[in-house]
Amino acid sequence: MKKIYYTALFFCSTLLLASCIGDLDQYPHEDETASTIYTSAGNYKAVLGKIYASMVTTGQEKNGSNDLSSNSGQDYMRCFFNLQEAGTDEVASTWLSGDNVTGLTYLRWDANDPWVSDMYYRIYYNIALCNEFLRNATDEKLARFSEEEQTEIRHYRAEARFMRALFYYHALDLFRNIPFITENDPTVGYLPPRYTATQIFSYIESELTGIVSDMLNKADCPYGRASQGAAYTLLAKLYLNAQVYINAPKYTECITACQNAIKQGYSLEDDYAKLFNADNDKRTANEIIFTLPVDAVHTVSWGSSTYIVCGAVSNTSDEQKPEDYGVKSGWGMFRVRGEVPALFTGVDDQRYMFFTDGQTQYLDKIDDQSNGFFVTKWTNLTDAGETASNTAEGGVNTDYPLFRLADVYLMMAEAVVRGGSGSDRATVLGYINDLQRRAYGNDSHKKEDAELTDTFILKERARELYWEGYRRTDLIRFGSFTTNKYLWQWKGGEKGGVAVNSKYNIYPIPTTELTANPNLYNENY
């Protein structure tokens, strides 16, 4: 089903590129080719597919035909993973210079960092794709279609608005005060204004609350597309971090959004490892709320989950075998810093997924592959334990589960602990103990009310969600990312860890963009 869906959605992406991509430093715009693309409901679906696929591919081919040529031209999720994980306690990189992640790793980047720039341009390229779609999906333009087709395209339109809200959410979280542009703005010669974090927050909130009724519910939503559950989950994330973004708590609103997501009918997957293997597309029937399909034939790149799976397998160890993870060879650049394995009570927690043979837990050197455990959480193996694809040629078949129910449980618990109303400690403690039961296979680690603290939640989020792209945002929300409240090895570039300037809680808008748009500026860079 995954392969069929993406085959159908890719057929007219090259036409879309002709209509919306200009020069690198311009915001994409449409021209007369749009009139030949938006001629059928099937073509609208194909363009929507391009919007989804733009998170996991670099263009039309694995090597070449890239959508963007900015800096390294990396795909969206490879950039996102690095910006969210590389500077935290969850990742230690061997390829400091080879992958240009020294600045990210040591929390000392600047406005010329290639990963920061690539992430920024990927976000705004994707926003431009959504804007182009929405210019051609007005009620007036849909009037030429049948009632059934109009209903279908309105669902696509809501999903395009959801995706744009997701991209703006990432821009808000990473960059805060950012340029703002929609389908209603001119496509040529227009310099987007700078919106404050408060303005962007309000826009995302209004978009998500406005579209949810036009999105499909869990039962009716095809695989790989965003449902109402995805909209509620993104809204919960926005509200959970509102104190950081706009200096106003929104924990009660977060609880409501979490409850609405849970009401969609999700359930925990019994086997934690199956959430991150090559058959994890089957988990959208229960735990995975929104996934980014990755396929070794149809959505191929050296980024996204291929980057994570191959990057976590050694290329120097005699003990770790690549075939045990469904890959032809390891890339050997990712390990975990020692503080994260130390959060686990022992290997009886099924989430403790680390390769430790011949490895030291802590790091005398951050770029030595023998220092730090390898993470075995992500694999290219099927449920039957077989290799799913040839990673030397086509990458992995492991989808990227962007939203899942466990995170919703943890968000709701945190919102209650932080004083939100609309639920109670007994309810969220039940959710926490569901996670404990899944982790240990029994009730041996059942938590009591007194253990439900903010400290526990931060640690539990690491145990449950490590290497899923949440850690930087979590540490910032708990006041621990740049401060000395929590130090980990090589934080700030020193072995014992040091606090860094608070400006590193956000990334700078790239220098190239500041030059192109005088409306923009960075406060602290």
PDB file of C-alpha atoms in Angstrom, residues 174-464:
ATOM      1  CA  LEU A 174      13.839  26.657  15.393  1.00  0.00           C
ATOM      2  CA  PHE A 175      14.025  30.333  14.376  1.00  0.00           C
ATOM      3  CA  ARG A 176      11.206  32.140  16.324  1.00  0.00           C
ATOM      4  CA  ASN A 177      10.733  35.513  14.527  1.00  0.00           C
ATOM      5  CA  ILE A 178      10.466  34.655  10.864  1.00  0.00           C
ATOM      6  CA  PRO A 179       9.249  35.791   7.445  1.00  0.00           C
ATOM      7  CA  PHE A 180       5.603  35.098   6.723  1.00  0.00           C
ATOM      8  CA  ILE A 181       4.021  34.451   3.352  1.00  0.00           C
ATOM      9  CA  THR A 182       0.785  32.780   2.246  1.00  0.00           C
ATOM     10  CA  GLU A 183      -1.056  32.035  -0.987  1.00  0.00           C
ATOM     11  CA  ASN A 184      -2.631  35.509  -0.794  1.00  0.00           C
ATOM     12  CA  ASP A 185       0.672  37.339  -1.247  1.00  0.00           C
ATOM     13  CA  PRO A 186       2.246  38.306  -4.597  1.00  0.00           C
ATOM     14  CA  THR A 187       4.425  35.674  -6.239  1.00  0.00           C
ATOM     15  CA  VAL A 188       6.928  38.056  -7.829  1.00  0.00           C
ATOM     16  CA  GLY A 189       8.960  40.878  -6.322  1.00  0.00           C
ATOM     17  CA  TYR A 190       7.537  40.441  -2.840  1.00  0.00           C
ATOM     18  CA  LEU A 191       9.651  40.620   0.312  1.00  0.00           C
ATOM     19  CA  PRO A 192       7.792  38.836   3.123  1.00  0.00           C
ATOM     20  CA  PRO A 193       7.419  40.780   6.372  1.00  0.00           C
ATOM     21  CA  ARG A 194       8.986  39.641   9.619  1.00  0.00           C
ATOM     22  CA  TYR A 195       6.407  38.119  11.936  1.00  0.00           C
ATOM     23  CA  THR A 196       7.007  37.837  15.658  1.00  0.00           C
ATOM     24  CA  ALA A 197       6.734  34.501  17.437  1.00  0.00           C
ATOM     25  CA  THR A 198       3.380  35.628  18.857  1.00  0.00           C
ATOM     26  CA  GLN A 199       2.014  36.365  15.384  1.00  0.00           C
ATOM     27  CA  ILE A 200       3.221  33.031  14.002  1.00  0.00           C
ATOM     28  CA  PHE A 201       1.834  31.186  17.023  1.00  0.00           C
ATOM     29  CA  SER A 202      -1.597  32.741  16.513  1.00  0.00           C
ATOM     30  CA  TYR A 203      -1.532  31.936  12.812  1.00  0.00           C
ATOM     31  CA  ILE A 204      -0.661  28.250  13.364  1.00  0.00           C
ATOM     32  CA  GLU A 205      -3.301  27.953  16.069  1.00  0.00           C
ATOM     33  CA  SER A 206      -6.004  29.481  13.870  1.00  0.00           C
ATOM     34  CA  GLU A 207      -5.047  27.311  10.888  1.00  0.00           C
ATOM     35  CA  LEU A 208      -5.155  24.064  12.853  1.00  0.00           C
ATOM     36  CA  THR A 209      -8.427  24.824  14.583  1.00  0.00           C
ATOM     37  CA  GLY A 210      -9.916  26.004  11.292  1.00  0.00           C
ATOM     38  CA  ILE A 211      -9.063  22.964   9.166  1.00  0.00           C
ATOM     39  CA  VAL A 212      -9.596  20.005  11.466  1.00  0.00           C
ATOM     40  CA  SER A 213     -13.239  19.489  10.474  1.00  0.00           C
ATOM     41  CA  ASP A 214     -12.201  19.234   6.807  1.00  0.00           C
ATOM     42  CA  MET A 215      -9.523  16.628   7.521  1.00  0.00           C
ATOM     43  CA  LEU A 216     -10.253  12.912   7.449  1.00  0.00           C
ATOM     44  CA  ASN A 217     -10.578  10.994  10.696  1.00  0.00           C
ATOM     45  CA  LYS A 218      -8.287   8.111  11.626  1.00  0.00           C
ATOM     46  CA  ALA A 219     -10.566   5.444  10.177  1.00  0.00           C
ATOM     47  CA  ASP A 220     -10.945   7.111   6.776  1.00  0.00           C
ATOM     48  CA  CYS A 221      -7.480   8.621   6.273  1.00  0.00           C
ATOM     49  CA  PRO A 222      -5.269   6.765   3.754  1.00  0.00           C
ATOM     50  CA  TYR A 223      -1.816   5.679   4.815  1.00  0.00           C
ATOM     51  CA  GLY A 224       0.820   8.418   4.710  1.00  0.00           C
ATOM     52  CA  ARG A 225      -1.610  11.341   4.863  1.00  0.00           C
ATOM     53  CA  ALA A 226      -2.384  13.628   7.793  1.00  0.00           C
ATOM     54  CA  SER A 227      -5.611  12.961   9.676  1.00  0.00           C
ATOM     55  CA  GLN A 228      -7.507  14.913  12.316  1.00  0.00           C
ATOM     56  CA  GLY A 229      -5.314  13.152  14.880  1.00  0.00           C
ATOM     57  CA  ALA A 230      -2.229  14.741  13.333  1.00  0.00           C
ATOM     58  CA  ALA A 231      -3.795  18.200  13.548  1.00  0.00           C
ATOM     59  CA  TYR A 232      -4.682  17.720  17.218  1.00  0.00           C
ATOM     60  CA  THR A 233      -1.182  16.404  17.988  1.00  0.00           C
ATOM     61  CA  LEU A 234       0.500  19.370  16.334  1.00  0.00           C
ATOM     62  CA  LEU A 235      -1.831  21.702  18.203  1.00  0.00           C
ATOM     63  CA  ALA A 236      -0.846  19.974  21.469  1.00  0.00           C
ATOM     64  CA  LYS A 237       2.839  20.532  20.668  1.00  0.00           C
ATOM     65  CA  LEU A 238       2.193  24.197  19.959  1.00  0.00           C
ATOM     66  CA  TYR A 239       0.357  24.660  23.260  1.00  0.00           C
ATOM     67  CA  LEU A 240       2.842  22.636  25.332  1.00  0.00           C
ATOM     68  CA  ASN A 241       5.650  24.967  24.233  1.00  0.00           C
ATOM     69  CA  ALA A 242       3.634  28.197  24.388  1.00  0.00           C
ATOM     70  CA  GLN A 243       5.481  29.389  27.507  1.00  0.00           C
ATOM     71  CA  VAL A 244       8.716  29.257  25.507  1.00  0.00           C
ATOM     72  CA  TYR A 245       7.332  30.689  22.284  1.00  0.00           C
ATOM     73  CA  ILE A 246       5.058  33.492  23.515  1.00  0.00           C
ATOM     74  CA  ASN A 247       5.695  33.616  27.285  1.00  0.00           C
ATOM     75  CA  ALA A 248       2.140  32.507  28.033  1.00  0.00           C
ATOM     76  CA  PRO A 249       1.118  29.094  29.421  1.00  0.00           C
ATOM     77  CA  LYS A 250      -1.371  27.088  27.370  1.00  0.00           C
ATOM     78  CA  TYR A 251      -1.379  23.825  29.322  1.00  0.00           C
ATOM     79  CA  THR A 252      -5.153  23.563  29.575  1.00  0.00           C
ATOM     80  CA  GLU A 253      -5.405  23.965  25.805  1.00  0.00           C
ATOM     81  CA  CYS A 254      -2.683  21.323  25.417  1.00  0.00           C
ATOM     82  CA  ILE A 255      -4.714  18.872  27.501  1.00  0.00           C
ATOM     83  CA  THR A 256      -7.800  19.442  25.346  1.00  0.00           C
ATOM     84  CA  ALA A 257      -5.815  18.883  22.154  1.00  0.00           C
ATOM     85  CA  CYS A 258      -4.301  15.676  23.569  1.00  0.00           C
ATOM     86  CA  GLN A 259      -7.744  14.420  24.558  1.00  0.00           C
ATOM     87  CA  ASN A 260      -9.042  15.092  21.050  1.00  0.00           C
ATOM     88  CA  ALA A 261      -6.121  13.152  19.559  1.00  0.00           C
ATOM     89  CA  ILE A 262      -6.673  10.211  21.914  1.00  0.00           C
ATOM     90  CA  LYS A 263     -10.390  10.137  21.067  1.00  0.00           C
ATOM     91  CA  GLN A 264      -9.455   9.283  17.494  1.00  0.00           C
ATOM     92  CA  GLY A 265      -8.932   5.692  18.661  1.00  0.00           C
ATOM     93  CA  TYR A 266      -5.169   5.143  18.764  1.00  0.00           C
ATOM     94  CA  SER A 267      -3.594   2.458  20.954  1.00  0.00           C
ATOM     95  CA  LEU A 268      -0.068   1.543  21.999  1.00  0.00           C
ATOM     96  CA  GLU A 269       1.862  -0.960  19.905  1.00  0.00           C
ATOM     97  CA  ASP A 270       2.836  -3.905  22.112  1.00  0.00           C
ATOM     98  CA  ASP A 271       6.344  -4.270  20.647  1.00  0.00           C
ATOM     99  CA  TYR A 272       8.272  -0.995  20.917  1.00  0.00           C
ATOM    100  CA  ALA A 273      10.922  -2.081  18.384  1.00  0.00           C
ATOM    101  CA  LYS A 274       8.310  -2.535  15.664  1.00  0.00           C
ATOM    102  CA  LEU A 275       7.642   1.204  15.678  1.00  0.00           C
ATOM    103  CA  PHE A 276      11.041   1.763  14.057  1.00  0.00           C
ATOM    104  CA  ASN A 277      11.526  -1.169  11.698  1.00  0.00           C
ATOM    105  CA  ALA A 278      10.860  -1.553   7.980  1.00  0.00           C
ATOM    106  CA  ASP A 279       7.310  -2.777   8.592  1.00  0.00           C
ATOM    107  CA  ASN A 280       6.363   0.166  10.773  1.00  0.00           C
ATOM    108  CA  ASP A 281       3.785   1.255   8.193  1.00  0.00           C
ATOM    109  CA  LYS A 282       1.606  -1.408   9.832  1.00  0.00           C
ATOM    110  CA  ARG A 283       1.687   0.545  13.107  1.00  0.00           C
ATOM    111  CA  THR A 284      -0.510   3.347  11.760  1.00  0.00           C
ATOM    112  CA  ALA A 285      -3.406   1.063  12.650  1.00  0.00           C
ATOM    113  CA  ASN A 286      -2.625   1.659  16.322  1.00  0.00           C
ATOM    114  CA  GLU A 287       0.104   3.939  17.680  1.00  0.00           C
ATOM    115  CA  ILE A 288       1.573   5.984  14.844  1.00  0.00           C
ATOM    116  CA  ILE A 289      -0.552   9.089  14.309  1.00  0.00           C
ATOM    117  CA  PHE A 290       1.380  10.671  11.435  1.00  0.00           C
ATOM    118  CA  THR A 291       4.166   9.019   9.495  1.00  0.00           C
ATOM    119  CA  LEU A 292       6.482  10.067   6.676  1.00  0.00           C
ATOM    120  CA  PRO A 293       6.638   7.111   4.260  1.00  0.00           C
ATOM    121  CA  VAL A 294      10.136   6.126   3.177  1.00  0.00           C
ATOM    122  CA  ASP A 295      10.589   3.590   0.420  1.00  0.00           C
ATOM    123  CA  ALA A 296      13.737   2.220  -1.213  1.00  0.00           C
ATOM    124  CA  VAL A 297      12.150   2.609  -4.652  1.00  0.00           C
ATOM    125  CA  HIS A 298       9.800   5.591  -4.608  1.00  0.00           C
ATOM    126  CA  THR A 299      11.046   7.959  -1.877  1.00  0.00           C
ATOM    127  CA  VAL A 300      14.792   7.504  -1.919  1.00  0.00           C
ATOM    128  CA  SER A 301      17.451   9.737  -0.430  1.00  0.00           C
ATOM    129  CA  TRP A 302      20.539   9.463   1.719  1.00  0.00           C
ATOM    130  CA  GLY A 303      18.668  11.318   4.443  1.00  0.00           C
ATOM    131  CA  SER A 304      15.585  10.824   6.600  1.00  0.00           C
ATOM    132  CA  SER A 305      15.465   7.365   8.197  1.00  0.00           C
ATOM    133  CA  THR A 306      18.257   6.027   5.926  1.00  0.00           C
ATOM    134  CA  TYR A 307      20.557   8.557   7.570  1.00  0.00           C
ATOM    135  CA  ILE A 308      19.534   7.374  11.038  1.00  0.00           C
ATOM    136  CA  VAL A 309      19.567   3.607  10.399  1.00  0.00           C
ATOM    137  CA  CYS A 310      22.874   3.472   8.508  1.00  0.00           C
ATOM    138  CA  GLY A 311      24.463   6.176  10.649  1.00  0.00           C
ATOM    139  CA  ALA A 312      23.957   4.137  13.833  1.00  0.00           C
ATOM    140  CA  VAL A 313      25.895   1.099  12.600  1.00  0.00           C
ATOM    141  CA  SER A 314      29.668   1.051  13.049  1.00  0.00           C
ATOM    142  CA  ASN A 315      32.021   0.813  10.089  1.00  0.00           C
ATOM    143  CA  THR A 316      35.017  -0.132  12.262  1.00  0.00           C
ATOM    144  CA  SER A 317      33.645  -2.603  14.814  1.00  0.00           C
ATOM    145  CA  ASP A 318      34.263  -6.342  14.475  1.00  0.00           C
ATOM    146  CA  GLU A 319      31.408  -7.035  16.885  1.00  0.00           C
ATOM    147  CA  GLN A 320      28.561  -5.067  15.305  1.00  0.00           C
ATOM    148  CA  LYS A 321      27.274  -6.678  12.096  1.00  0.00           C
ATOM    149  CA  PRO A 322      25.446  -4.442   9.578  1.00  0.00           C
ATOM    150  CA  GLU A 323      23.210  -7.310   8.443  1.00  0.00           C
ATOM    151  CA  ASP A 324      21.775  -7.521  11.968  1.00  0.00           C
ATOM    152  CA  TYR A 325      20.121  -4.171  11.233  1.00  0.00           C
ATOM    153  CA  GLY A 326      19.192  -4.817   7.601  1.00  0.00           C
ATOM    154  CA  VAL A 327      21.918  -2.672   6.028  1.00  0.00           C
ATOM    155  CA  LYS A 328      24.731  -3.485   3.627  1.00  0.00           C
ATOM    156  CA  SER A 329      27.292  -1.442   5.541  1.00  0.00           C
ATOM    157  CA  GLY A 330      27.442   0.967   8.445  1.00  0.00           C
ATOM    158  CA  TRP A 331      28.254   4.636   8.129  1.00  0.00           C
ATOM    159  CA  GLY A 332      29.529   4.830  11.679  1.00  0.00           C
ATOM    160  CA  MET A 333      28.837   8.468  12.508  1.00  0.00           C
ATOM    161  CA  PHE A 334      26.186   8.332  15.220  1.00  0.00           C
ATOM    162  CA  ARG A 335      26.395   7.168  18.815  1.00  0.00           C
ATOM    163  CA  VAL A 336      24.637   8.316  21.958  1.00  0.00           C
ATOM    164  CA  ARG A 337      26.313  10.293  24.729  1.00  0.00           C
ATOM    165  CA  GLY A 338      26.588   8.401  28.001  1.00  0.00           C
ATOM    166  CA  GLU A 339      23.992  10.337  29.955  1.00  0.00           C
ATOM    167  CA  VAL A 340      21.046   8.890  28.018  1.00  0.00           C
ATOM    168  CA  PRO A 341      21.771   5.162  28.637  1.00  0.00           C
ATOM    169  CA  ALA A 342      22.280   6.137  32.291  1.00  0.00           C
ATOM    170  CA  LEU A 343      18.611   7.215  32.447  1.00  0.00           C
ATOM    171  CA  PHE A 344      17.468   3.610  32.094  1.00  0.00           C
ATOM    172  CA  THR A 345      17.062   1.356  35.132  1.00  0.00           C
ATOM    173  CA  GLY A 346      18.430  -1.596  33.167  1.00  0.00           C
ATOM    174  CA  VAL A 347      18.279  -3.672  30.030  1.00  0.00           C
ATOM    175  CA  ASP A 348      14.906  -5.131  31.050  1.00  0.00           C
ATOM    176  CA  ASP A 349      13.366  -1.928  29.675  1.00  0.00           C
ATOM    177  CA  GLN A 350      12.686  -2.917  26.042  1.00  0.00           C
ATOM    178  CA  ARG A 351      13.418   0.681  25.002  1.00  0.00           C
ATOM    179  CA  TYR A 352      17.052   0.181  26.088  1.00  0.00           C
ATOM    180  CA  MET A 353      18.270  -0.412  22.541  1.00  0.00           C
ATOM    181  CA  PHE A 354      22.022   0.109  22.483  1.00  0.00           C
ATOM    182  CA  PHE A 355      24.963  -1.852  21.081  1.00  0.00           C
ATOM    183  CA  THR A 356      27.549  -1.872  23.869  1.00  0.00           C
ATOM    184  CA  ASP A 357      30.127  -4.575  22.986  1.00  0.00           C
ATOM    185  CA  GLY A 358      33.574  -2.994  22.792  1.00  0.00           C
ATOM    186  CA  GLN A 359      32.104   0.437  23.450  1.00  0.00           C
ATOM    187  CA  THR A 360      32.647   2.764  26.383  1.00  0.00           C
ATOM    188  CA  GLN A 361      29.477   4.371  27.710  1.00  0.00           C
ATOM    189  CA  TYR A 362      31.046   7.804  28.161  1.00  0.00           C
ATOM    190  CA  LEU A 363      33.155   9.718  25.682  1.00  0.00           C
ATOM    191  CA  ASP A 364      36.790  10.670  26.160  1.00  0.00           C
ATOM    192  CA  LYS A 365      36.609  11.788  22.536  1.00  0.00           C
ATOM    193  CA  ILE A 366      33.370  12.650  20.817  1.00  0.00           C
ATOM    194  CA  ASP A 367      34.587  11.644  17.360  1.00  0.00           C
ATOM    195  CA  ASP A 368      35.965   8.201  18.287  1.00  0.00           C
ATOM    196  CA  GLN A 369      33.662   5.348  17.271  1.00  0.00           C
ATOM    197  CA  SER A 370      34.703   3.225  20.240  1.00  0.00           C
ATOM    198  CA  ASN A 371      33.363   5.920  22.587  1.00  0.00           C
ATOM    199  CA  GLY A 372      29.626   5.870  23.196  1.00  0.00           C
ATOM    200  CA  PHE A 373      26.994   3.188  22.613  1.00  0.00           C
ATOM    201  CA  PHE A 374      25.453   2.693  19.181  1.00  0.00           C
ATOM    202  CA  VAL A 375      21.673   3.108  19.064  1.00  0.00           C
ATOM    203  CA  THR A 376      19.886   0.042  17.648  1.00  0.00           C
ATOM    204  CA  LYS A 377      16.371   1.467  17.883  1.00  0.00           C
ATOM    205  CA  TRP A 378      15.985   2.112  14.135  1.00  0.00           C
ATOM    206  CA  THR A 379      16.471  -0.794  11.686  1.00  0.00           C
ATOM    207  CA  ASN A 380      15.778  -1.821   8.099  1.00  0.00           C
ATOM    208  CA  LEU A 381      14.416  -5.203   9.179  1.00  0.00           C
ATOM    209  CA  THR A 382      10.906  -6.525   8.623  1.00  0.00           C
ATOM    210  CA  ASP A 383       8.757  -7.944  11.412  1.00  0.00           C
ATOM    211  CA  ALA A 384      10.137 -11.348  10.418  1.00  0.00           C
ATOM    212  CA  GLY A 385      13.705 -10.103  10.949  1.00  0.00           C
ATOM    213  CA  GLU A 386      14.572 -10.029   7.246  1.00  0.00           C
ATOM    214  CA  THR A 387      16.399  -7.287   5.363  1.00  0.00           C
ATOM    215  CA  ALA A 388      13.810  -5.063   3.692  1.00  0.00           C
ATOM    216  CA  SER A 389      15.887  -3.378   0.983  1.00  0.00           C
ATOM    217  CA  ASN A 390      19.358  -2.936  -0.458  1.00  0.00           C
ATOM    218  CA  THR A 391      20.648   0.130   1.373  1.00  0.00           C
ATOM    219  CA  ALA A 392      23.700   0.333  -0.877  1.00  0.00           C
ATOM    220  CA  GLU A 393      21.396   1.234  -3.776  1.00  0.00           C
ATOM    221  CA  GLY A 394      18.059   2.460  -2.520  1.00  0.00           C
ATOM    222  CA  GLY A 395      18.124   3.326   1.162  1.00  0.00           C
ATOM    223  CA  VAL A 396      15.851   1.845   3.813  1.00  0.00           C
ATOM    224  CA  ASN A 397      12.157   0.951   3.856  1.00  0.00           C
ATOM    225  CA  THR A 398      11.659   2.330   7.360  1.00  0.00           C
ATOM    226  CA  ASP A 399       9.126   5.142   7.644  1.00  0.00           C
ATOM    227  CA  TYR A 400       9.691   8.124   9.924  1.00  0.00           C
ATOM    228  CA  PRO A 401       6.973   8.166  12.641  1.00  0.00           C
ATOM    229  CA  LEU A 402       6.694  11.901  13.229  1.00  0.00           C
ATOM    230  CA  PHE A 403       3.775  11.747  15.704  1.00  0.00           C
ATOM    231  CA  ARG A 404       2.751   8.830  17.889  1.00  0.00           C
ATOM    232  CA  LEU A 405       0.430   8.163  20.783  1.00  0.00           C
ATOM    233  CA  ALA A 406       3.164   7.725  23.412  1.00  0.00           C
ATOM    234  CA  ASP A 407       4.196  11.334  22.869  1.00  0.00           C
ATOM    235  CA  VAL A 408       0.583  12.485  23.268  1.00  0.00           C
ATOM    236  CA  TYR A 409       0.385  10.618  26.605  1.00  0.00           C
ATOM    237  CA  LEU A 410       3.590  12.297  27.783  1.00  0.00           C
ATOM    238  CA  MET A 411       2.506  15.748  26.621  1.00  0.00           C
ATOM    239  CA  MET A 412      -0.796  15.424  28.453  1.00  0.00           C
ATOM    240  CA  ALA A 413       0.933  14.240  31.620  1.00  0.00           C
ATOM    241  CA  GLU A 414       3.353  17.158  31.501  1.00  0.00           C
ATOM    242  CA  ALA A 415       0.545  19.656  30.934  1.00  0.00           C
ATOM    243  CA  VAL A 416      -1.300  18.318  33.990  1.00  0.00           C
ATOM    244  CA  VAL A 417       1.852  18.428  36.144  1.00  0.00           C
ATOM    245  CA  ARG A 418       2.445  22.013  35.012  1.00  0.00           C
ATOM    246  CA  GLY A 419      -1.016  23.049  36.200  1.00  0.00           C
ATOM    247  CA  GLY A 420      -3.320  22.608  33.222  1.00  0.00           C
ATOM    248  CA  SER A 421      -6.960  21.775  33.864  1.00  0.00           C
ATOM    249  CA  GLY A 422      -9.407  19.510  32.083  1.00  0.00           C
ATOM    250  CA  SER A 423      -7.841  16.254  33.267  1.00  0.00           C
ATOM    251  CA  ASP A 424      -6.275  14.971  36.476  1.00  0.00           C
ATOM    252  CA  ARG A 425      -3.186  13.273  37.792  1.00  0.00           C
ATOM    253  CA  ALA A 426      -4.887   9.884  38.132  1.00  0.00           C
ATOM    254  CA  THR A 427      -5.789   9.829  34.433  1.00  0.00           C
ATOM    255  CA  VAL A 428      -2.358  10.765  33.145  1.00  0.00           C
ATOM    256  CA  LEU A 429      -0.670   8.486  35.669  1.00  0.00           C
ATOM    257  CA  GLY A 430      -2.648   5.704  34.009  1.00  0.00           C
ATOM    258  CA  TYR A 431      -1.160   6.700  30.657  1.00  0.00           C
ATOM    259  CA  ILE A 432       2.338   6.784  32.146  1.00  0.00           C
ATOM    260  CA  ASN A 433       1.851   3.303  33.570  1.00  0.00           C
ATOM    261  CA  ASP A 434       0.643   2.072  30.188  1.00  0.00           C
ATOM    262  CA  LEU A 435       4.048   3.130  28.868  1.00  0.00           C
ATOM    263  CA  GLN A 436       5.816   1.448  31.793  1.00  0.00           C
ATOM    264  CA  ARG A 437       3.869  -1.768  31.178  1.00  0.00           C
ATOM    265  CA  ARG A 438       4.834  -1.714  27.507  1.00  0.00           C
ATOM    266  CA  ALA A 439       8.476  -1.006  28.386  1.00  0.00           C
ATOM    267  CA  TYR A 440       8.852  -3.807  30.957  1.00  0.00           C
ATOM    268  CA  GLY A 441       6.166  -6.270  29.924  1.00  0.00           C
ATOM    269  CA  ASN A 442       4.522  -6.162  33.359  1.00  0.00           C
ATOM    270  CA  ASP A 443       3.632  -3.820  36.233  1.00  0.00           C
ATOM    271  CA  SER A 444       6.974  -4.162  38.021  1.00  0.00           C
ATOM    272  CA  HIS A 445       7.804  -0.493  37.374  1.00  0.00           C
ATOM    273  CA  LYS A 446       4.386   0.982  38.021  1.00  0.00           C
ATOM    274  CA  LYS A 447       4.666   4.623  39.097  1.00  0.00           C
ATOM    275  CA  GLU A 448       2.945   6.226  42.066  1.00  0.00           C
ATOM    276  CA  ASP A 449       1.496   9.724  42.137  1.00  0.00           C
ATOM    277  CA  ALA A 450       4.463  11.136  44.063  1.00  0.00           C
ATOM    278  CA  GLU A 451       6.785  10.080  41.211  1.00  0.00           C
ATOM    279  CA  LEU A 452       4.836  12.086  38.630  1.00  0.00           C
ATOM    280  CA  THR A 453       7.093  15.151  38.558  1.00  0.00           C
ATOM    281  CA  ASP A 454       8.505  17.366  35.839  1.00  0.00           C
ATOM    282  CA  THR A 455      11.937  15.792  36.413  1.00  0.00           C
ATOM    283  CA  PHE A 456      10.505  12.326  35.814  1.00  0.00           C
ATOM    284  CA  ILE A 457       8.711  13.474  32.661  1.00  0.00           C
ATOM    285  CA  LEU A 458      11.845  14.955  31.071  1.00  0.00           C
ATOM    286  CA  LYS A 459      13.721  11.713  31.725  1.00  0.00           C
ATOM    287  CA  GLU A 460      10.821   9.587  30.544  1.00  0.00           C
ATOM    288  CA  ARG A 461      10.576  11.573  27.331  1.00  0.00           C
ATOM    289  CA  ALA A 462      14.240  10.736  26.684  1.00  0.00           C
ATOM    290  CA  ARG A 463      13.687   7.057  27.405  1.00  0.00           C
ATOM    291  CA  GLU A 464      10.599   6.843  25.210  1.00  0.00           C
TER     292      GLU A 464
END
